[in-house]
Coordinates of C-alpha atoms in Angstrom, one line a residue:
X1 CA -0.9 -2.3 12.8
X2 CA -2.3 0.4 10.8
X3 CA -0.6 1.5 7.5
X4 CA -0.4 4.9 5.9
X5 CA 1.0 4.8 2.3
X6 CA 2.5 8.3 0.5
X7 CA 3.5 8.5 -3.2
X8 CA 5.1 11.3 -4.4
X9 CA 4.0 11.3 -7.5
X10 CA 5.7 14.5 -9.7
X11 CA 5.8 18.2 -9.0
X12 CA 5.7 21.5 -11.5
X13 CA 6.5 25.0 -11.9
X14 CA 8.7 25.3 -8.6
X15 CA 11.2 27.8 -8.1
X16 CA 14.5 27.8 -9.4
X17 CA 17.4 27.8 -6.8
X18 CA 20.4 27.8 -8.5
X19 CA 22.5 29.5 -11.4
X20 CA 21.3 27.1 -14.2
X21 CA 17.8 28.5 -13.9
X22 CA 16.8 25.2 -12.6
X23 CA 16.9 22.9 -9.4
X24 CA 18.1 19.4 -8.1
X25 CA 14.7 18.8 -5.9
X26 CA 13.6 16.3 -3.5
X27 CA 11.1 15.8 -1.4
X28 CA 11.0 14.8 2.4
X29 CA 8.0 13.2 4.0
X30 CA 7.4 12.8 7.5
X31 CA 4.7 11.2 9.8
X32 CA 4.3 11.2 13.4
X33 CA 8.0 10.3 14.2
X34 CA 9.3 9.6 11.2
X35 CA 10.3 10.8 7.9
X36 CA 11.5 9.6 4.2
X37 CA 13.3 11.2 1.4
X38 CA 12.8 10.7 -2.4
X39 CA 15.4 10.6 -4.7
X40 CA 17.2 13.9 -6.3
X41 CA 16.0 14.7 -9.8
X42 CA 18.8 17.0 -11.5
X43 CA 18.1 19.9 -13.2
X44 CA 14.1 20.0 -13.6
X45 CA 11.6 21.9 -12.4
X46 CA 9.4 19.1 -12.9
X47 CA 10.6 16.6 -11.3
X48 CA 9.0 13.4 -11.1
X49 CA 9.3 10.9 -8.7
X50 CA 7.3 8.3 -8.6
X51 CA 8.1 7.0 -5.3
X52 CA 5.9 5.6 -2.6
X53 CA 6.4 5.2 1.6
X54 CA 4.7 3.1 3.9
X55 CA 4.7 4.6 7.5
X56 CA 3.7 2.1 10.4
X57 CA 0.4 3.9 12.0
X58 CA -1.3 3.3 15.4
X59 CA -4.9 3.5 16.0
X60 CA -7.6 2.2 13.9
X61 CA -8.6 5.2 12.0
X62 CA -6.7 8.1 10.4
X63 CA -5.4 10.7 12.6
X64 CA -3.2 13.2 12.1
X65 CA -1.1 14.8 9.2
X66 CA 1.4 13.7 6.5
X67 CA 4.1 16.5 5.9
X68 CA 5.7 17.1 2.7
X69 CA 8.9 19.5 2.3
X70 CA 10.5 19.9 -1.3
X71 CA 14.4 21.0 -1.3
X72 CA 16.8 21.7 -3.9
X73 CA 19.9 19.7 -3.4
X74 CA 23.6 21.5 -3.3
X75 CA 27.0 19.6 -3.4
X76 CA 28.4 22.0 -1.3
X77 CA 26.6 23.9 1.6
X78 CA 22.8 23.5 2.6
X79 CA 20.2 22.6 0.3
X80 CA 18.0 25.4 -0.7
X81 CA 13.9 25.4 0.7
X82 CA 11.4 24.7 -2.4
X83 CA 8.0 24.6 -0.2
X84 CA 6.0 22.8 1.7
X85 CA 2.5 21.6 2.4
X86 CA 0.8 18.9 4.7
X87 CA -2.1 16.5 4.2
X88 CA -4.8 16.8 7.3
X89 CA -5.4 12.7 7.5
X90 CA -8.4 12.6 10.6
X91 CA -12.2 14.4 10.4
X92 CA -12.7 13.1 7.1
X93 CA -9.8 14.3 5.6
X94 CA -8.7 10.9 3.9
X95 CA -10.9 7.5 4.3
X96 CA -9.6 4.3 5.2
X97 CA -9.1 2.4 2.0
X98 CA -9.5 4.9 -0.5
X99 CA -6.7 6.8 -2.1
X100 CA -6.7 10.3 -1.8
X101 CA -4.8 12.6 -4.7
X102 CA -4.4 15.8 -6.1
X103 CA -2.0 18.3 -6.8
X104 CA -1.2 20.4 -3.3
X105 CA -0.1 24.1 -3.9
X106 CA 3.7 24.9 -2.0
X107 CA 3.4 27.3 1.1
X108 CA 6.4 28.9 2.7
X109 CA 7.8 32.0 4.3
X110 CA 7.0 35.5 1.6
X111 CA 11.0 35.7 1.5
X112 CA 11.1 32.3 0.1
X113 CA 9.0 33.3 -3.2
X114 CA 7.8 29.4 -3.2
X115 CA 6.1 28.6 -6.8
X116 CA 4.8 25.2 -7.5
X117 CA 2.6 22.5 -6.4
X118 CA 3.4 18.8 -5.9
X119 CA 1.2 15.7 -7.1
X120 CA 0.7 13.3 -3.9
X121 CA -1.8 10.6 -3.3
X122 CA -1.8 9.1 0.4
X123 CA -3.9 6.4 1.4
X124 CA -5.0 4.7 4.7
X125 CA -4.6 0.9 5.4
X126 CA -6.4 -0.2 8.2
X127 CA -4.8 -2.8 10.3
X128 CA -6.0 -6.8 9.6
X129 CA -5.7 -6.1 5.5
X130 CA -3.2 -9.3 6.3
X131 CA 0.0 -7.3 5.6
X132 CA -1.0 -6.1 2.2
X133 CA 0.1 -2.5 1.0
X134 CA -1.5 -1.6 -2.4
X135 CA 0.5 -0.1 -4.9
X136 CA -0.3 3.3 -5.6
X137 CA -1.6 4.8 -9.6
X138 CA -1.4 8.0 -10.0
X139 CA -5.2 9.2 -12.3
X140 CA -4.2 12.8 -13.1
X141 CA -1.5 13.6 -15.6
X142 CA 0.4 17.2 -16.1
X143 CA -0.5 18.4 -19.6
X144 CA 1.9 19.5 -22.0
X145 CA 5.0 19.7 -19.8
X146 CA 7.9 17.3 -20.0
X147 CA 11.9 17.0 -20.4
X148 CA 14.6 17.6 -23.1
X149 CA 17.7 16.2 -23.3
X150 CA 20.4 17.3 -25.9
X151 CA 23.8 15.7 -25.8
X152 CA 26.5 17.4 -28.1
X153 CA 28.7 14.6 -28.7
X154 CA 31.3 15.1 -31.5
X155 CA 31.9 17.0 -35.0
X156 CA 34.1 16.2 -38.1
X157 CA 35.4 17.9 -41.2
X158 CA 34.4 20.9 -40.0
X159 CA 35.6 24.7 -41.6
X160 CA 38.7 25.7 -40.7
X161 CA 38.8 29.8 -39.4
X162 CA 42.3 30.0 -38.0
X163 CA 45.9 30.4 -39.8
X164 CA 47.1 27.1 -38.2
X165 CA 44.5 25.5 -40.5
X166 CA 42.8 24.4 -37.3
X167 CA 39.5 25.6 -35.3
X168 CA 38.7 26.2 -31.9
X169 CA 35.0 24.8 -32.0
X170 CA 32.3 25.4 -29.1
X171 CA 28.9 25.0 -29.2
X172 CA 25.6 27.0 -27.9
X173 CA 22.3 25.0 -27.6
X174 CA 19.0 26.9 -27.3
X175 CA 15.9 26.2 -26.6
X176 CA 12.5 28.0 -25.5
X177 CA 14.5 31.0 -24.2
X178 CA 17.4 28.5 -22.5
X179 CA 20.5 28.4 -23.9
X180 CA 23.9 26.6 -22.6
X181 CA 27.5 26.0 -24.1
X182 CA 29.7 24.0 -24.3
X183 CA 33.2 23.6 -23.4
X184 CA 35.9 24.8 -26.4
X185 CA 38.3 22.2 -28.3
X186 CA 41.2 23.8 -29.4
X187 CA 43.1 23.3 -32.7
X188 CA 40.9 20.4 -34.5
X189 CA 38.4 19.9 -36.9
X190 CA 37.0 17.2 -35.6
X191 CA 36.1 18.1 -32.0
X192 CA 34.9 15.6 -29.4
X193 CA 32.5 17.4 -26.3
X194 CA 30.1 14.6 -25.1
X195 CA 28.8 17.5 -23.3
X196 CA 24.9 17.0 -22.2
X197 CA 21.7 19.5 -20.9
X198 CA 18.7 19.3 -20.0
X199 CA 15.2 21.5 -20.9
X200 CA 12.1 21.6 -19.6
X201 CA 9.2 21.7 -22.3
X202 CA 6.6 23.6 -21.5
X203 CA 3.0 23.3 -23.0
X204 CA 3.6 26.4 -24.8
X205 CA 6.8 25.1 -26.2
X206 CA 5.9 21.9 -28.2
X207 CA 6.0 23.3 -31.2
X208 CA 9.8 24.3 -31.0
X209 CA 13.3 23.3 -32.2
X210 CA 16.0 22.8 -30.5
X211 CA 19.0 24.9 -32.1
X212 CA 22.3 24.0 -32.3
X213 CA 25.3 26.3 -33.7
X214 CA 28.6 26.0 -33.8
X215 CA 31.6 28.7 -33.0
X216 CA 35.1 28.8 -33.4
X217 CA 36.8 30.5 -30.2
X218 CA 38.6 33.5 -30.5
X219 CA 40.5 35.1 -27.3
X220 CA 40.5 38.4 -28.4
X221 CA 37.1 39.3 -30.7
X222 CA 33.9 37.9 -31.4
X223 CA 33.6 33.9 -32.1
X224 CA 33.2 33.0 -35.4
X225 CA 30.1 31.4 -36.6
X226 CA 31.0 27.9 -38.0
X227 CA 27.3 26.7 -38.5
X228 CA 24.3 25.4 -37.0
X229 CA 21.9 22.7 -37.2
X230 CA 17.8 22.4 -36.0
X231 CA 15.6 19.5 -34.9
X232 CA 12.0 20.3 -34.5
X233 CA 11.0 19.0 -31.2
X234 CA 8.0 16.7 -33.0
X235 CA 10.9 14.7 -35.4
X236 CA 11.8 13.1 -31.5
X237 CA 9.7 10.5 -30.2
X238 CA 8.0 10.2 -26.9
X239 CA 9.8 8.2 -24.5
X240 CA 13.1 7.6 -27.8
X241 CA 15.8 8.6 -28.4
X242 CA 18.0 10.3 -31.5
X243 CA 21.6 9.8 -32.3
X244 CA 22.3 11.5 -35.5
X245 CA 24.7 13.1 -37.5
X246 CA 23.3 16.3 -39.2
X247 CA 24.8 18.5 -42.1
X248 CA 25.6 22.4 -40.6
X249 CA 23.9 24.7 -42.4
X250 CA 25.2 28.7 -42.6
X251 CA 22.7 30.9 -40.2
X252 CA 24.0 34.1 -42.5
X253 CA 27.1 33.9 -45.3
X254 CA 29.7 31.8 -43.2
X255 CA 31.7 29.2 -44.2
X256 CA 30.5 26.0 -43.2
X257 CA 31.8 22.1 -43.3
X258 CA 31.2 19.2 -41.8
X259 CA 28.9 17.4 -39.8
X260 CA 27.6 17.5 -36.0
X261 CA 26.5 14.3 -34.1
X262 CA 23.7 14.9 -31.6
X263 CA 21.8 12.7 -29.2
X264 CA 18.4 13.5 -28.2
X265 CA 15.5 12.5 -26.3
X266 CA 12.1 14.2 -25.3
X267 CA 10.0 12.3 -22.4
X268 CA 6.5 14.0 -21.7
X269 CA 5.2 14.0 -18.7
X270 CA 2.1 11.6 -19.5
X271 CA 4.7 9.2 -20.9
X272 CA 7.0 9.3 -17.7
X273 CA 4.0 8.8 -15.8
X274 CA 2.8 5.6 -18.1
X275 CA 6.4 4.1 -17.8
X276 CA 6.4 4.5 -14.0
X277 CA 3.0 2.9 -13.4
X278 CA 4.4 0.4 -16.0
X279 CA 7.2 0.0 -13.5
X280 CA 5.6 0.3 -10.1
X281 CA 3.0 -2.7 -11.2
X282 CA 5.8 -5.2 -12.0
X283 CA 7.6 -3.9 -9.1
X284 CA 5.8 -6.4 -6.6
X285 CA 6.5 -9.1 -8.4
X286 CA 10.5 -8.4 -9.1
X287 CA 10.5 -7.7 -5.3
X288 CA 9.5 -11.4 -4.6
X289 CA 11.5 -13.0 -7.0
X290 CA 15.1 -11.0 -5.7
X291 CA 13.7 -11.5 -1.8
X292 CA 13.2 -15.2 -2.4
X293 CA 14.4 -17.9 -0.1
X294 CA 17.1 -19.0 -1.3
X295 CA 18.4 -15.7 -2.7
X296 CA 20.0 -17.2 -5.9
X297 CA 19.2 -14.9 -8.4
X298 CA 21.0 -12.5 -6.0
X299 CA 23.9 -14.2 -5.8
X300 CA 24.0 -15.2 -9.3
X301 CA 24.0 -10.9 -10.0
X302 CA 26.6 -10.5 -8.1
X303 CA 28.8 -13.0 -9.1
X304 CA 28.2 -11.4 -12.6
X305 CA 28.4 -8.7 -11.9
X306 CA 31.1 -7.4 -9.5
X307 CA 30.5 -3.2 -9.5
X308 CA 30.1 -1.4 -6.0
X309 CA 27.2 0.0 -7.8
X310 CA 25.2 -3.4 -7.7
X311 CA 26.5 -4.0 -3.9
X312 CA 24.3 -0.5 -3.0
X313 CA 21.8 -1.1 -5.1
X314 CA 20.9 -4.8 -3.6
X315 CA 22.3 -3.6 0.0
X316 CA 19.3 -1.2 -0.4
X317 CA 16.9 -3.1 -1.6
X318 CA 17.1 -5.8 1.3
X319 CA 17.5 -3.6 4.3
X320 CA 14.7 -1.3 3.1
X321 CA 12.8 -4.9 3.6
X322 CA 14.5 -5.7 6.8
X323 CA 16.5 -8.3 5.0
X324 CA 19.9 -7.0 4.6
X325 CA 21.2 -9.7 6.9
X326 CA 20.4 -12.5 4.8
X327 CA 21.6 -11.7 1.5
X328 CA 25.2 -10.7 3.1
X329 CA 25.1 -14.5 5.3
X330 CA 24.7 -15.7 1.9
X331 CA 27.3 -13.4 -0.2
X332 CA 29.7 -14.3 2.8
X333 CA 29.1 -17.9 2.8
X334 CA 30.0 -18.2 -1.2
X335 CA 33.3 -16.2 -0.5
X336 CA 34.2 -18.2 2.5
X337 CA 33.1 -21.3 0.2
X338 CA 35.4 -20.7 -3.2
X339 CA 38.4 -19.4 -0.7
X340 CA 40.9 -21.9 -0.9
X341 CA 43.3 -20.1 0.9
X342 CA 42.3 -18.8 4.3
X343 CA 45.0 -16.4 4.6
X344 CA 43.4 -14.5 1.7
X345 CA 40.2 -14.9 2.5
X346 CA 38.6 -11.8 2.4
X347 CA 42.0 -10.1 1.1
X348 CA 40.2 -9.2 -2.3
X349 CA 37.6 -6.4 -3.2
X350 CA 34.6 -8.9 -3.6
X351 CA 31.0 -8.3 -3.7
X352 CA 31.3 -9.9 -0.1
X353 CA 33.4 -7.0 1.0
X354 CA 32.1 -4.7 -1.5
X355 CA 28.4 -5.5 0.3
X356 CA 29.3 -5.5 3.7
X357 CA 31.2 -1.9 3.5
X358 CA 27.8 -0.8 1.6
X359 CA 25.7 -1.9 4.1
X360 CA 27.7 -0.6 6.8
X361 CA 28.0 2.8 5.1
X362 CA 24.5 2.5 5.2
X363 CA 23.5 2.0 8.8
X364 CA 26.5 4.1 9.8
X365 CA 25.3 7.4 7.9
X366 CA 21.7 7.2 9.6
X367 CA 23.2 6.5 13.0
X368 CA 25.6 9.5 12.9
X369 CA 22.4 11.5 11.3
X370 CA 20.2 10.6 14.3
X371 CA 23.1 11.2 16.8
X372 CA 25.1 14.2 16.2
X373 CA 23.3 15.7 13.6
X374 CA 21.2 18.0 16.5
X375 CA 24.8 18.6 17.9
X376 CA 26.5 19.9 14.9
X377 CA 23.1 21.8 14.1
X378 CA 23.1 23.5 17.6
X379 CA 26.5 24.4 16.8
X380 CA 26.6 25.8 13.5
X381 CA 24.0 28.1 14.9
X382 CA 25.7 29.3 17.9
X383 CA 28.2 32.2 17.5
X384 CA 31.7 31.7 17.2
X385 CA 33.7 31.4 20.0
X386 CA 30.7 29.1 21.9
X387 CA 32.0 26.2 21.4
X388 CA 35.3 24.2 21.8
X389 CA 35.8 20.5 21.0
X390 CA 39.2 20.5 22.7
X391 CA 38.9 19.4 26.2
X392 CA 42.1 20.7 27.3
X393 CA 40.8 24.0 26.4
X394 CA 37.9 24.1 27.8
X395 CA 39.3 22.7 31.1
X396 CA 42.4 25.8 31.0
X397 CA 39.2 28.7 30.3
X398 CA 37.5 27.2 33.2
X399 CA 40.3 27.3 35.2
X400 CA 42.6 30.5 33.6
X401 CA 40.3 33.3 35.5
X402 CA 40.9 35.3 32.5
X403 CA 37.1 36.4 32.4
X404 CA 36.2 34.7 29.4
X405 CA 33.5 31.7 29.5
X406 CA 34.4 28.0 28.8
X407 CA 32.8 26.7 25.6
X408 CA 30.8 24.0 25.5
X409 CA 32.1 20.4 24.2

């Protein structure tokens, strides 16, 4: 059968949907009957991805359109529309073989104010290619955007500004026009935050700082300044990371003391883009060593390593290849094996169990998507009142006369 293979490569400039002046996006692809979704990038922009989809697709030639939607995330309520565009894949629109990319402008409705434009590449494999699905390199790279990240970790022997001798000390990080805060410690000179943001770097932007000052919290008046430090954005290296501590210097006549430990990190988009083609052309290879035979390295992690973290990650990785069976007959069979005791067998929170409730989780959450998510769609739309998951009541309104109409359950 016929292939079609979609990376989502990065997208820029799309609209913010929440408070921070950013957005968690994502992207969900679909294809005839089907559909995939990319991982959530927190607080960008400009996200990127980096992730590629293979869709199963009749017929010998390309037919058809590939649909993209970009969403911002929310932990609580709906996620928020970012845009949307689609790729026309018959009458020439993409050949078989050849990989088609480009950066595709967002559409959506005018009350939606949709900005941005994603970075796909989609590419037709005609059935007979033996199985093979190439790996697809993204050739255009964003210029001059990227990502900051400032973490404001801790201070010491800073100035005291209160009578108890003590501080209250909070910090406010700017950058480009941004600016965040962080939480206040009260009564110390030597405050501890580990408090972290993130930035996006425009082009324009590259030749910045990042500024860093310190306040002491007052409930009633204005803060007091306490200091401030600067990092030019060229002292940080592409794709590194700084963890320093760096003397506060006064911004006017305040007294200042101490020192201010920050950890920083700049990635630019060409960089991100060089790492994940880095990553994407050993991927193949990784993929055969974890799915081999015999799935000892597998086994061996998990024995290592006994997180619920590594469970869903390797859960994942083997039902996304069909596999999922195999590697928990295996993770099953070694528990059963090193279980002296049959009454405890399985009595302990082992990567057996810890994989089995993963993978369950897994096939349980699509499941209850595909089977009541129309359901509870149909009824969060309806008006209150229409419906009534009680079937006793339903049954005494049907029955009670009283002129009002049975809900639906």
């Amino acid at each position: 059968m016929a292939k079609l293979v979609v990376k989502t490569v990065q997208a820029r400039d799309l609209k913010s949907a929440d408070s921070n002046g950013l957005s968690d996006p994502y992207v969900i692809v679909r294809f005839n009957d089907k559909k995939a979704k990319s991982k959530v990038v927190k607080r960008s922009l400009n996200p990127l991805w980096s992730e590629q989809f293979v869709f199963d697709a009749p017929g010998g030639a390309p037919s058809g359109k590939v649909s993209f939607t970009v969403m911002d995330w929310d932990r609580v309520g709906s996620d928020d529309f970012l845009g949307e565009f689609s790729i026309a894949l018959g009458d020439g629109g993409v050949e078989a073989g050849k990989p088609k990319e480009a950066w595709y402008k967002l559409d959506g409705p005018p009350a939606e104010k949709v900005t941005g434009e994603v970075h796909a590449i989609v590419q037709w494999v005609a059935a007979g290619h033996g199985g093979d699905v190439p790996t697809l390199q993204p050739k255009l790279v964003a210029e001059g955007s990227g990502q900051l990240f400032v973490g404001v970790i801790e201070a010491r022997n800073v100035a005291a500004k209160d009578a108890s001798g003590t501080s209250d000390p909070l910090c406010k990080v700017h950058f480009n026009g941004q600016r965040y805060k962080t939480k206040q410690v009260m009564k110390t000179l030597s405050p501890v935050w580990h408090d972290e943001f993130y930035f996006e770097v425009p082009k324009a932007a590259l030749g910045g700082a990042v500024l860093v000052e310190m306040f002491d919290w007052n409930l009633l008046g204005a803060n007091d300044p306490m200091g401030a430090v600067s990092v030019p954005l060229g002292d940080m290296p592409d794709g590194g990371e700084l963890d320093r501590w760096l003397p506060l210097v006064p911004q006017k006549k305040e007294k200042v003391a101490g020192e201010l430990r920050l950890r920083l990190a700049y990635l630019s988009a060409a960089k991100a883009q060089m790492n994940a083609r880095i990553a994407d052309e050993n991927y193949d290879a990784l993929l055969r060593i974890v799915l081999a035979q015999d799935v000892v390295l597998i086994s061996v992690l998990c024995d290592v390593y006994q997180s619920n973290e590594v469970a869903h990650v390797v859960v994942s990785i083997f039902e996304a290849n069909n596999q999922a069976h195999r590697v928990l007959n295996q993770l099953l069979f070694r528990e059963i094996k090193r279980t002296e005791q049959e009454t405890t067998l399985f009595r302990t929170d082992s990567m057996a169990t810890k994989s089995t409730r993963n993978y369950m989780k897994l096939i349980a959450t699509t499941y209850l998507r595909d089977t009541l998510g129309p359901l509870i769609a149909e009824v969060l739309a309806a008006p209150a009142g229409s419906f009534e998951v009680d079937p006793s009541k339903v049954d005494a309104a049907a029955g009670g006369g009283g002129g009002g109409a049975a809900g639906a359950h």
